[in-house]
Amino acid sequence: MLGVWSLLLLWGLATPCQGLLETVGTLARIDKDELGKAIQNSLVGGPILQNVLGTVTSVNQGLLGFGGLLGGGGLLGHGGVFGVVKELSGLKIEELTLPKVSLKLLPGFGVQLSLHTKVGLHGSGPLGGFLQLAAEVNVSSRVALGVSPRGTPTLILKRCSTLLGHISLLSGLLPAPLFGVVEETLFKVLPGLLCPVVDSVLGVVNELLGAVLSLVPLGALGSVEFSLVTLPLISNQYIELDINPIVKSVGGDIIDFPKHPVPVKVPPKEDHTSQVTVPLYLFNTVFGLLQANGALNIDITPELVSVPVPLTTTELAALVPEALGKLPPGRHLQLSLWVKEAPTVTLQNKKASVSIPANIHVLPYVPQGTPEALFQLNGVVTLSAQLAPSATKLHISLSLERLSVKLASSYSRAFDASRLEEWLSDAVRAVYVPKLNVALGIGIPLPKILNVNFANSDLEIIENAVVLTVAS
């Protein structure tokens, strides 16, 4: 039977509530399986276990050396009980079985971590010849939660002790009375060799936990910095992180877009899944930054619009002849769309939509000049948003639902602007929507949590938030 390392993490003194939870930021619930994977991955293929292999308990040092348990003056040395028996020498750790990780979360307290392993040791036997031993080990460690100078959660090893399990003699000769001596030797030696393994594992996990508070770029718009609002909370199945997304400009200044005043009600998480909630605030922030940087404005010129959306006075005369004034048929037109207010994103009823208030100027197209507009419209561009998660982002793709316009001013006479909606919609669909989708290629960043990959997650649109759930 394999041995056990039992690691107790004192990680948060509160327990997440059952059922619906309320939050205004980004809520992440990480299943205990993901923490187990992070620890297991830290042991696979890395230097942590390799650093233990080859460790020597030689005749010149440590418990097997001069003055030690088996050295001169020791139990097996000159004058000892077994003085006729030569000392064990050159004992090395040649094999450390990859630990099997299992976790038990302790609600409101911490985590009990079990690492099952065996240690293989080689050396010279007391009667000469090659000696090969295998020992089962239980290392029990206690870890407290601290805070790093960066404000990230840090796991600190407070106490580590070793319990030695069954010892097997695989080859060589070792008289039965010496087994107790070997057992006592290993009991004193192994903690100094294996407790650093626990500390190294915690170091790797701490790096992953520290990545939660990362600065994620938003293309040329700025960046999003995630910070913890409270200490992590623990239930019997998952660790909960309440994360505050802080939006910064390219220059590093904090951009404070209004947050939705009503907290988001997050549905409960199923076992063996991890969950992250993307709040409405982040959607509004991305579109607000695009508007503030002028990325939502566009001049739609004839060369940008292909058939069957011609921009000429001929098409306009068929719809609203009173708007042309003295312009003859066949003249090219230009649509200038300006967004002076931040768009509104709506997340509800399993649907995401975006409303963009726009001023639309219709004017004669003059490549080398800026003619006076024929008329101006106040419009609302309503778009349906399709959401798709990747490993690190939530991507948005827009399609036009409708365009509604009202006449703001006219160079000639007033008219019913609603007759232009279909014609304008064709131009917006052909030119404006593709431009928006290019600008939205930055996506909405997701917090980095223990390398959880949300690319294949299930997506649910709830009231004022999007919930991503991925199986562990």
Tab-separated table of C-alpha atoms in Angstrom:
chain	number	residue	atom	x	y	z
A	1	MET	CA	0.000	0.000	0.000
A	2	LEU	CA	1.334	3.389	-0.917
A	3	GLY	CA	2.214	5.950	1.691
A	4	VAL	CA	0.530	9.282	2.171
A	5	TRP	CA	1.709	12.843	2.425
A	6	SER	CA	-1.008	14.740	4.224
A	7	LEU	CA	-0.932	18.476	3.575
A	8	LEU	CA	-3.300	20.735	5.463
A	9	LEU	CA	-3.940	24.163	3.925
A	10	LEU	CA	-5.461	26.777	6.214
A	11	TRP	CA	-7.178	28.639	3.421
A	12	GLY	CA	-10.003	30.937	4.357
A	13	LEU	CA	-12.194	30.897	7.430
A	14	ALA	CA	-15.553	31.353	5.733
A	15	THR	CA	-17.690	29.013	3.674
A	16	PRO	CA	-19.509	29.983	0.458
A	17	CYS	CA	-23.272	30.037	0.780
A	18	GLN	CA	-25.298	27.374	-0.942
A	19	GLY	CA	-27.689	28.234	-3.752
A	20	LEU	CA	-27.607	31.650	-5.416
A	21	LEU	CA	-24.778	34.015	-4.571
A	22	GLU	CA	-24.541	37.731	-5.143
A	23	THR	CA	-21.542	39.584	-6.537
A	24	VAL	CA	-20.767	42.673	-8.582
A	25	GLY	CA	-17.343	41.534	-9.825
A	26	THR	CA	-15.922	38.412	-11.432
A	27	LEU	CA	-16.661	35.308	-9.401
A	28	ALA	CA	-14.512	32.215	-9.912
A	29	ARG	CA	-15.275	28.835	-8.376
A	30	ILE	CA	-12.441	26.382	-8.848
A	31	ASP	CA	-13.184	22.727	-8.258
A	32	LYS	CA	-10.899	20.795	-5.940
A	33	ASP	CA	-9.962	18.587	-8.909
A	34	GLU	CA	-8.239	21.579	-10.531
A	35	LEU	CA	-6.135	22.182	-7.428
A	36	GLY	CA	-5.224	18.505	-7.487
A	37	LYS	CA	-4.228	18.764	-11.156
A	38	ALA	CA	-2.066	21.814	-10.430
A	39	ILE	CA	-0.199	19.947	-7.691
A	40	GLN	CA	0.114	16.783	-9.779
A	41	ASN	CA	1.435	18.753	-12.760
A	42	SER	CA	4.013	20.441	-10.557
A	43	LEU	CA	5.429	17.001	-9.792
A	44	VAL	CA	5.363	15.593	-13.327
A	45	GLY	CA	8.394	16.221	-15.500
A	46	GLY	CA	9.698	19.020	-13.307
A	47	PRO	CA	12.762	19.336	-11.102
A	48	ILE	CA	10.957	18.918	-7.782
A	49	LEU	CA	11.263	15.132	-7.558
A	50	GLN	CA	14.538	15.041	-9.492
A	51	ASN	CA	16.152	17.221	-6.834
A	52	VAL	CA	15.570	14.496	-4.258
A	53	LEU	CA	17.088	11.668	-6.308
A	54	GLY	CA	20.728	10.927	-5.676
A	55	THR	CA	20.677	12.433	-2.192
A	56	VAL	CA	23.419	10.665	-0.227
A	57	THR	CA	23.640	9.690	3.417
A	58	SER	CA	27.386	9.013	3.360
A	59	VAL	CA	29.820	7.628	5.888
A	60	ASN	CA	31.309	11.089	6.329
A	61	GLN	CA	28.156	13.060	7.057
A	62	GLY	CA	24.720	12.982	8.587
A	63	LEU	CA	23.193	10.236	10.632
A	64	LEU	CA	25.257	7.526	9.004
A	65	GLY	CA	28.557	9.308	9.464
A	66	PHE	CA	31.086	9.666	12.233
A	67	GLY	CA	29.330	10.398	15.479
A	68	GLY	CA	25.981	9.635	13.958
A	69	LEU	CA	23.597	6.841	14.706
A	70	LEU	CA	25.624	4.339	12.726
A	71	GLY	CA	29.038	5.985	12.907
A	72	GLY	CA	31.952	5.671	15.307
A	73	GLY	CA	30.612	5.704	18.853
A	74	GLY	CA	27.097	5.148	17.605
A	75	LEU	CA	24.861	2.185	18.061
A	76	LEU	CA	26.603	0.176	15.359
A	77	GLY	CA	30.062	1.715	15.753
A	78	HIS	CA	33.062	0.570	17.766
A	79	GLY	CA	31.818	-0.408	21.180
A	80	GLY	CA	28.191	-0.420	20.072
A	81	VAL	CA	25.717	-3.254	20.572
A	82	PHE	CA	26.533	-4.636	17.127
A	83	GLY	CA	30.147	-3.588	17.047
A	84	VAL	CA	31.094	-6.497	14.835
A	85	VAL	CA	28.796	-5.257	12.069
A	86	LYS	CA	30.183	-2.759	9.619
A	87	GLU	CA	28.251	0.491	9.163
A	88	LEU	CA	25.782	1.140	6.385
A	89	SER	CA	27.331	3.488	3.878
A	90	GLY	CA	26.569	5.476	0.732
A	91	LEU	CA	22.803	5.208	1.121
A	92	LYS	CA	21.140	7.114	-1.748
A	93	ILE	CA	17.592	7.873	-2.836
A	94	GLU	CA	17.484	6.392	-6.322
A	95	GLU	CA	13.731	6.296	-6.907
A	96	LEU	CA	10.756	8.343	-5.819
A	97	THR	CA	7.426	7.081	-7.101
A	98	LEU	CA	5.299	9.819	-8.672
A	99	PRO	CA	2.833	10.722	-5.931
A	100	LYS	CA	-0.851	10.182	-6.552
A	101	VAL	CA	-2.715	13.313	-5.503
A	102	SER	CA	-6.071	13.302	-3.745
A	103	LEU	CA	-7.804	16.211	-2.048
A	104	LYS	CA	-10.429	16.765	0.580
A	105	LEU	CA	-11.690	20.305	1.105
A	106	LEU	CA	-12.590	21.214	4.660
A	107	PRO	CA	-15.401	23.813	4.534
A	108	GLY	CA	-14.540	27.021	6.301
A	109	PHE	CA	-11.066	25.759	7.195
A	110	GLY	CA	-8.723	24.486	4.512
A	111	VAL	CA	-7.619	21.586	2.374
A	112	GLN	CA	-6.296	18.166	3.240
A	113	LEU	CA	-3.928	17.012	0.519
A	114	SER	CA	-2.708	13.422	0.197
A	115	LEU	CA	0.317	12.461	-1.894
A	116	HIS	CA	0.874	8.695	-2.147
A	117	THR	CA	4.481	7.637	-2.843
A	118	LYS	CA	7.350	5.196	-2.185
A	119	VAL	CA	11.037	5.919	-1.739
A	120	GLY	CA	13.691	3.592	-3.183
A	121	LEU	CA	17.146	3.622	-1.534
A	122	HIS	CA	20.403	1.984	-2.625
A	123	GLY	CA	23.617	1.525	-0.665
A	124	SER	CA	26.145	-0.877	0.769
A	125	GLY	CA	24.918	-3.406	3.283
A	126	PRO	CA	26.484	-3.997	6.743
A	127	LEU	CA	27.569	-7.459	5.603
A	128	GLY	CA	28.887	-6.220	2.295
A	129	GLY	CA	27.247	-6.280	-1.090
A	130	PHE	CA	24.524	-4.208	-2.678
A	131	LEU	CA	21.553	-3.167	-0.546
A	132	GLN	CA	18.218	-2.051	-2.003
A	133	LEU	CA	15.346	-0.807	0.166
A	134	ALA	CA	11.854	0.567	-0.453
A	135	ALA	CA	10.121	2.653	2.192
A	136	GLU	CA	6.612	3.981	2.467
A	137	VAL	CA	6.405	7.464	3.929
A	138	ASN	CA	3.686	9.656	5.405
A	139	VAL	CA	4.728	13.304	5.513
A	140	SER	CA	2.259	15.537	7.341
A	141	SER	CA	2.563	19.269	6.739
A	142	ARG	CA	0.623	22.279	7.960
A	143	VAL	CA	0.393	25.328	5.711
A	144	ALA	CA	-0.990	28.767	6.561
A	145	LEU	CA	-2.287	31.422	4.198
A	146	GLY	CA	-0.290	34.640	4.040
A	147	VAL	CA	-0.219	37.686	1.801
A	148	SER	CA	2.687	38.521	-0.464
A	149	PRO	CA	3.940	42.098	-0.975
A	150	ARG	CA	1.963	42.105	-4.255
A	151	GLY	CA	-1.227	41.353	-2.377
A	152	THR	CA	-1.521	37.822	-3.734
A	153	PRO	CA	-2.506	34.824	-1.605
A	154	THR	CA	0.554	32.865	-0.508
A	155	LEU	CA	0.705	29.435	1.100
A	156	ILE	CA	3.374	29.244	3.809
A	157	LEU	CA	4.701	25.939	5.162
A	158	LYS	CA	4.519	26.096	8.970
A	159	ARG	CA	5.222	22.538	10.119
A	160	CYS	CA	6.342	19.307	8.499
A	161	SER	CA	6.809	15.900	10.112
A	162	THR	CA	7.394	12.434	8.676
A	163	LEU	CA	5.797	9.123	9.563
A	164	LEU	CA	7.625	6.121	8.159
A	165	GLY	CA	5.533	3.265	6.846
A	166	HIS	CA	6.503	-0.232	5.804
A	167	ILE	CA	10.135	-0.887	4.783
A	168	SER	CA	10.836	-3.629	2.230
A	169	LEU	CA	14.221	-5.232	1.590
A	170	LEU	CA	14.341	-5.738	-2.172
A	171	SER	CA	17.912	-7.055	-2.446
A	172	GLY	CA	20.960	-7.601	-0.274
A	173	LEU	CA	21.383	-8.907	3.257
A	174	LEU	CA	20.125	-7.068	6.313
A	175	PRO	CA	19.799	-9.032	9.548
A	176	ALA	CA	16.453	-8.681	11.259
A	177	PRO	CA	17.829	-6.840	14.331
A	178	LEU	CA	19.118	-4.072	12.057
A	179	PHE	CA	15.714	-3.257	10.614
A	180	GLY	CA	14.877	-1.121	13.635
A	181	VAL	CA	18.131	0.757	13.227
A	182	VAL	CA	17.421	1.390	9.553
A	183	GLU	CA	13.886	2.474	10.374
A	184	GLU	CA	15.090	4.965	12.972
A	185	THR	CA	17.728	6.265	10.574
A	186	LEU	CA	15.266	6.838	7.769
A	187	PHE	CA	12.796	8.394	10.164
A	188	LYS	CA	15.382	11.055	10.997
A	189	VAL	CA	16.759	11.500	7.477
A	190	LEU	CA	13.666	11.577	5.261
A	191	PRO	CA	11.960	14.687	6.708
A	192	GLY	CA	14.923	16.808	5.707
A	193	LEU	CA	14.798	15.326	2.225
A	194	LEU	CA	11.048	15.191	1.555
A	195	CYS	CA	9.659	18.227	3.384
A	196	PRO	CA	11.393	20.521	0.845
A	197	VAL	CA	9.352	18.705	-1.813
A	198	VAL	CA	6.173	19.960	-0.123
A	199	ASP	CA	7.614	23.463	0.034
A	200	SER	CA	8.519	23.322	-3.670
A	201	VAL	CA	5.015	22.183	-4.581
A	202	LEU	CA	3.578	25.112	-2.649
A	203	GLY	CA	5.902	27.429	-4.548
A	204	VAL	CA	4.532	26.236	-7.884
A	205	VAL	CA	0.922	26.529	-6.706
A	206	ASN	CA	1.630	29.997	-5.321
A	207	GLU	CA	2.873	31.097	-8.740
A	208	LEU	CA	-0.389	29.896	-10.285
A	209	LEU	CA	-2.428	31.631	-7.586
A	210	GLY	CA	-0.405	34.801	-8.080
A	211	ALA	CA	-1.336	34.789	-11.775
A	212	VAL	CA	-4.920	35.576	-10.735
A	213	LEU	CA	-3.787	39.130	-10.057
A	214	SER	CA	-2.445	39.586	-13.560
A	215	LEU	CA	-2.502	42.562	-15.914
A	216	VAL	CA	-4.239	41.502	-19.136
A	217	PRO	CA	-3.896	43.777	-22.192
A	218	LEU	CA	-6.945	45.063	-24.073
A	219	GLY	CA	-5.135	45.719	-27.315
A	220	ALA	CA	-4.583	49.434	-27.913
A	221	LEU	CA	-7.383	50.339	-25.481
A	222	GLY	CA	-5.605	49.635	-22.197
A	223	SER	CA	-5.616	46.695	-19.829
A	224	VAL	CA	-7.597	44.875	-17.148
A	225	GLU	CA	-6.007	44.101	-13.797
A	226	PHE	CA	-7.716	41.506	-11.619
A	227	SER	CA	-7.515	41.819	-7.830
A	228	LEU	CA	-9.013	39.795	-4.996
A	229	VAL	CA	-11.809	41.463	-3.063
A	230	THR	CA	-11.702	39.017	-0.141
A	231	LEU	CA	-9.688	36.017	0.975
A	232	PRO	CA	-10.528	32.765	-0.819
A	233	LEU	CA	-13.538	30.902	0.551
A	234	ILE	CA	-13.825	27.133	0.729
A	235	SER	CA	-16.777	24.766	0.449
A	236	ASN	CA	-16.570	20.986	0.456
A	237	GLN	CA	-16.116	20.913	-3.331
A	238	TYR	CA	-14.569	24.159	-4.560
A	239	ILE	CA	-12.531	27.264	-3.773
A	240	GLU	CA	-14.265	30.576	-4.424
A	241	LEU	CA	-12.472	33.761	-5.464
A	242	ASP	CA	-14.254	37.116	-5.548
A	243	ILE	CA	-12.267	39.074	-8.135
A	244	ASN	CA	-12.491	42.769	-8.904
A	245	PRO	CA	-11.607	43.735	-12.512
A	246	ILE	CA	-9.803	47.090	-12.616
A	247	VAL	CA	-9.685	48.726	-16.052
A	248	LYS	CA	-6.694	50.918	-16.880
A	249	SER	CA	-5.857	53.144	-19.813
A	250	VAL	CA	-2.721	52.693	-21.904
A	251	GLY	CA	-1.064	55.242	-19.640
A	252	GLY	CA	-1.985	53.255	-16.525
A	253	ASP	CA	-4.798	55.494	-15.269
A	254	ILE	CA	-7.790	53.733	-13.720
A	255	ILE	CA	-10.936	54.057	-15.829
A	256	ASP	CA	-13.996	53.872	-13.617
A	257	PHE	CA	-17.008	52.925	-15.703
A	258	PRO	CA	-20.249	52.702	-13.704
A	259	LYS	CA	-20.976	49.269	-12.280
A	260	HIS	CA	-24.455	47.800	-12.337
A	261	PRO	CA	-26.104	48.697	-9.006
A	262	VAL	CA	-27.870	45.336	-8.663
A	263	PRO	CA	-25.640	42.401	-7.638
A	264	VAL	CA	-25.545	39.410	-9.944
A	265	LYS	CA	-27.235	36.236	-8.763
A	266	VAL	CA	-24.957	33.369	-9.722
A	267	PRO	CA	-26.408	29.858	-10.043
A	268	PRO	CA	-24.897	27.059	-7.939
A	269	LYS	CA	-21.953	25.076	-9.319
A	270	GLU	CA	-22.164	21.369	-10.038
A	271	ASP	CA	-19.576	18.985	-8.619
A	272	HIS	CA	-16.405	18.351	-10.642
A	273	THR	CA	-16.796	21.559	-12.617
A	274	SER	CA	-15.145	24.954	-12.414
A	275	GLN	CA	-16.999	28.173	-13.029
A	276	VAL	CA	-16.202	31.794	-13.827
A	277	THR	CA	-18.728	34.616	-14.006
A	278	VAL	CA	-18.102	37.522	-16.385
A	279	PRO	CA	-20.073	40.564	-15.177
A	280	LEU	CA	-21.959	43.044	-17.352
A	281	TYR	CA	-19.471	45.663	-16.187
A	282	LEU	CA	-16.690	44.159	-18.320
A	283	PHE	CA	-18.884	44.147	-21.438
A	284	ASN	CA	-19.848	47.784	-20.920
A	285	THR	CA	-16.217	48.650	-20.237
A	286	VAL	CA	-14.959	47.198	-23.524
A	287	PHE	CA	-17.607	49.016	-25.537
A	288	GLY	CA	-17.064	52.192	-23.507
A	289	LEU	CA	-13.344	52.118	-24.304
A	290	LEU	CA	-14.068	51.557	-27.990
A	291	GLN	CA	-16.407	54.547	-28.006
A	292	ALA	CA	-13.979	56.778	-26.105
A	293	ASN	CA	-11.200	55.910	-28.576
A	294	GLY	CA	-13.376	56.657	-31.610
A	295	ALA	CA	-13.303	53.038	-32.761
A	296	LEU	CA	-17.111	53.014	-33.196
A	297	ASN	CA	-17.155	55.914	-35.682
A	298	ILE	CA	-17.074	55.289	-39.413
A	299	ASP	CA	-17.390	57.000	-42.799
A	300	ILE	CA	-19.191	54.664	-45.206
A	301	THR	CA	-18.152	55.702	-48.709
A	302	PRO	CA	-19.274	54.259	-52.068
A	303	GLU	CA	-16.094	52.252	-52.554
A	304	LEU	CA	-16.688	50.466	-49.245
A	305	VAL	CA	-20.209	49.369	-50.153
A	306	SER	CA	-20.551	46.785	-52.879
A	307	VAL	CA	-23.658	45.821	-54.851
A	308	PRO	CA	-26.502	45.499	-53.895
A	309	VAL	CA	-26.099	48.463	-51.515
A	310	PRO	CA	-25.424	51.429	-53.811
A	311	LEU	CA	-25.028	54.814	-52.137
A	312	THR	CA	-26.389	57.244	-54.753
A	313	THR	CA	-29.003	59.932	-54.968
A	314	THR	CA	-30.984	57.657	-57.308
A	315	GLU	CA	-31.727	55.179	-54.485
A	316	LEU	CA	-32.351	58.009	-52.061
A	317	ALA	CA	-34.847	59.688	-54.432
A	318	ALA	CA	-36.886	56.488	-54.588
A	319	LEU	CA	-37.248	56.520	-50.802
A	320	VAL	CA	-37.374	60.181	-49.722
A	321	PRO	CA	-37.279	62.480	-52.783
A	322	GLU	CA	-37.976	65.512	-50.606
A	323	ALA	CA	-34.589	65.075	-48.930
A	324	LEU	CA	-32.506	65.583	-52.094
A	325	GLY	CA	-32.987	69.279	-52.605
A	326	LYS	CA	-31.384	70.228	-55.911
A	327	LEU	CA	-29.039	67.255	-56.174
A	328	PRO	CA	-29.412	65.361	-59.481
A	329	PRO	CA	-29.814	61.547	-59.699
A	330	GLY	CA	-26.703	59.377	-59.889
A	331	ARG	CA	-24.581	61.367	-57.427
A	332	HIS	CA	-22.587	59.301	-54.916
A	333	LEU	CA	-23.380	59.653	-51.228
A	334	GLN	CA	-21.479	59.155	-47.994
A	335	LEU	CA	-22.791	58.010	-44.607
A	336	SER	CA	-20.918	59.331	-41.578
A	337	LEU	CA	-21.810	57.497	-38.373
A	338	TRP	CA	-20.704	59.039	-35.097
A	339	VAL	CA	-21.122	57.505	-31.633
A	340	LYS	CA	-20.992	60.168	-28.921
A	341	GLU	CA	-22.343	58.068	-26.052
A	342	ALA	CA	-21.236	54.709	-24.698
A	343	PRO	CA	-23.226	51.735	-26.036
A	344	THR	CA	-25.520	49.759	-23.767
A	345	VAL	CA	-25.030	46.015	-23.368
A	346	THR	CA	-27.949	43.872	-22.217
A	347	LEU	CA	-27.538	40.375	-20.778
A	348	GLN	CA	-30.819	38.659	-19.942
A	349	ASN	CA	-33.149	35.846	-20.927
A	350	LYS	CA	-30.245	33.802	-22.359
A	351	LYS	CA	-29.536	36.559	-24.875
A	352	ALA	CA	-26.826	39.200	-25.308
A	353	SER	CA	-27.467	42.394	-27.275
A	354	VAL	CA	-25.800	45.753	-27.814
A	355	SER	CA	-27.484	49.108	-28.500
A	356	ILE	CA	-25.317	51.809	-30.056
A	357	PRO	CA	-26.731	55.366	-30.157
A	358	ALA	CA	-25.468	57.012	-33.333
A	359	ASN	CA	-25.685	60.277	-35.214
A	360	ILE	CA	-25.874	59.540	-38.942
A	361	HIS	CA	-25.027	62.235	-41.471
A	362	VAL	CA	-26.000	61.684	-45.126
A	363	LEU	CA	-24.004	63.934	-47.429
A	364	PRO	CA	-22.764	64.133	-51.040
A	365	TYR	CA	-19.541	62.189	-51.514
A	366	VAL	CA	-16.631	64.497	-52.311
A	367	PRO	CA	-13.277	62.677	-51.989
A	368	GLN	CA	-11.262	65.843	-51.456
A	369	GLY	CA	-13.723	67.882	-49.419
A	370	THR	CA	-16.329	67.987	-46.673
A	371	PRO	CA	-19.689	69.093	-48.081
A	372	GLU	CA	-22.679	70.062	-46.002
A	373	ALA	CA	-24.932	67.196	-44.961
A	374	LEU	CA	-28.258	66.720	-46.727
A	375	PHE	CA	-29.781	65.660	-43.426
A	376	GLN	CA	-28.874	64.256	-40.022
A	377	LEU	CA	-30.476	61.335	-38.234
A	378	ASN	CA	-30.558	60.188	-34.645
A	379	GLY	CA	-30.350	56.430	-34.752
A	380	VAL	CA	-30.032	53.360	-32.564
A	381	VAL	CA	-28.122	50.386	-33.937
A	382	THR	CA	-29.298	47.230	-32.174
A	383	LEU	CA	-27.041	44.214	-32.550
A	384	SER	CA	-27.240	40.627	-31.409
A	385	ALA	CA	-24.063	39.388	-29.713
A	386	GLN	CA	-22.815	35.844	-30.138
A	387	LEU	CA	-20.427	34.816	-27.373
A	388	ALA	CA	-17.715	32.168	-27.636
A	389	PRO	CA	-15.109	31.331	-24.967
A	390	SER	CA	-11.471	30.504	-25.636
A	391	ALA	CA	-8.805	29.437	-23.159
A	392	THR	CA	-8.227	32.974	-21.849
A	393	LYS	CA	-10.941	35.204	-23.345
A	394	LEU	CA	-14.631	35.562	-24.047
A	395	HIS	CA	-15.046	36.555	-27.685
A	396	ILE	CA	-17.909	38.684	-29.060
A	397	SER	CA	-19.286	38.606	-32.585
A	398	LEU	CA	-22.073	41.007	-33.599
A	399	SER	CA	-24.850	40.802	-36.163
A	400	LEU	CA	-27.385	43.508	-36.972
A	401	GLU	CA	-30.871	43.070	-35.567
A	402	ARG	CA	-32.364	46.387	-36.557
A	403	LEU	CA	-31.626	50.054	-37.144
A	404	SER	CA	-34.144	52.674	-36.092
A	405	VAL	CA	-33.731	56.337	-37.062
A	406	LYS	CA	-35.457	59.660	-36.549
A	407	LEU	CA	-34.858	62.889	-38.427
A	408	ALA	CA	-32.729	65.363	-36.481
A	409	SER	CA	-32.320	68.046	-39.161
A	410	SER	CA	-32.683	68.428	-42.924
A	411	TYR	CA	-31.158	70.839	-45.467
A	412	SER	CA	-34.394	70.868	-47.475
A	413	ARG	CA	-37.667	69.612	-45.973
A	414	ALA	CA	-38.761	67.348	-43.164
A	415	PHE	CA	-39.649	63.771	-44.050
A	416	ASP	CA	-40.384	60.384	-42.492
A	417	ALA	CA	-36.907	58.985	-41.794
A	418	SER	CA	-38.227	55.476	-41.074
A	419	ARG	CA	-38.442	54.939	-44.856
A	420	LEU	CA	-34.624	54.945	-44.910
A	421	GLU	CA	-34.135	52.231	-42.299
A	422	GLU	CA	-33.877	49.267	-44.674
A	423	TRP	CA	-31.490	51.081	-47.043
A	424	LEU	CA	-29.301	52.248	-44.160
A	425	SER	CA	-29.415	48.801	-42.561
A	426	ASP	CA	-27.962	47.229	-45.697
A	427	ALA	CA	-25.011	49.612	-45.590
A	428	VAL	CA	-24.500	49.149	-41.863
A	429	ARG	CA	-24.657	45.371	-42.218
A	430	ALA	CA	-22.196	45.347	-45.115
A	431	VAL	CA	-19.574	47.754	-43.738
A	432	TYR	CA	-20.144	48.849	-40.138
A	433	VAL	CA	-20.764	45.477	-38.472
A	434	PRO	CA	-17.585	43.880	-39.905
A	435	LYS	CA	-15.594	46.891	-38.612
A	436	LEU	CA	-17.090	46.392	-35.142
A	437	ASN	CA	-16.193	42.712	-35.129
A	438	VAL	CA	-12.591	43.523	-36.027
A	439	ALA	CA	-12.420	46.014	-33.151
A	440	LEU	CA	-13.912	43.417	-30.790
A	441	GLY	CA	-11.178	40.933	-31.648
A	442	ILE	CA	-9.499	41.885	-28.358
A	443	GLY	CA	-12.188	39.911	-26.510
A	444	ILE	CA	-13.014	40.099	-22.826
A	445	PRO	CA	-10.140	38.685	-20.731
A	446	LEU	CA	-10.791	35.927	-18.221
A	447	PRO	CA	-8.822	35.713	-14.965
A	448	LYS	CA	-6.002	33.148	-14.940
A	449	ILE	CA	-6.810	30.611	-12.265
A	450	LEU	CA	-4.637	27.493	-11.864
A	451	ASN	CA	-4.394	27.256	-15.675
A	452	VAL	CA	-8.049	26.285	-16.005
A	453	ASN	CA	-8.926	26.225	-19.717
A	454	PHE	CA	-12.426	27.535	-20.480
A	455	ALA	CA	-12.214	26.950	-24.260
A	456	ASN	CA	-14.727	24.079	-24.155
A	457	SER	CA	-16.895	25.459	-21.381
A	458	ASP	CA	-20.672	25.624	-21.353
A	459	LEU	CA	-21.887	29.212	-21.658
A	460	GLU	CA	-24.988	30.517	-19.904
A	461	ILE	CA	-26.281	34.077	-20.167
A	462	ILE	CA	-27.994	35.103	-16.947
A	463	GLU	CA	-29.267	38.461	-15.716
A	464	ASN	CA	-26.360	40.931	-16.079
A	465	ALA	CA	-23.634	38.299	-16.389
A	466	VAL	CA	-22.292	35.376	-18.395
A	467	VAL	CA	-21.389	32.128	-16.604
A	468	LEU	CA	-18.778	29.754	-18.052
A	469	THR	CA	-18.681	26.212	-16.674
A	470	VAL	CA	-16.075	23.614	-17.603
A	471	ALA	CA	-15.748	20.018	-16.453
A	472	SER	CA	-12.664	19.230	-14.383
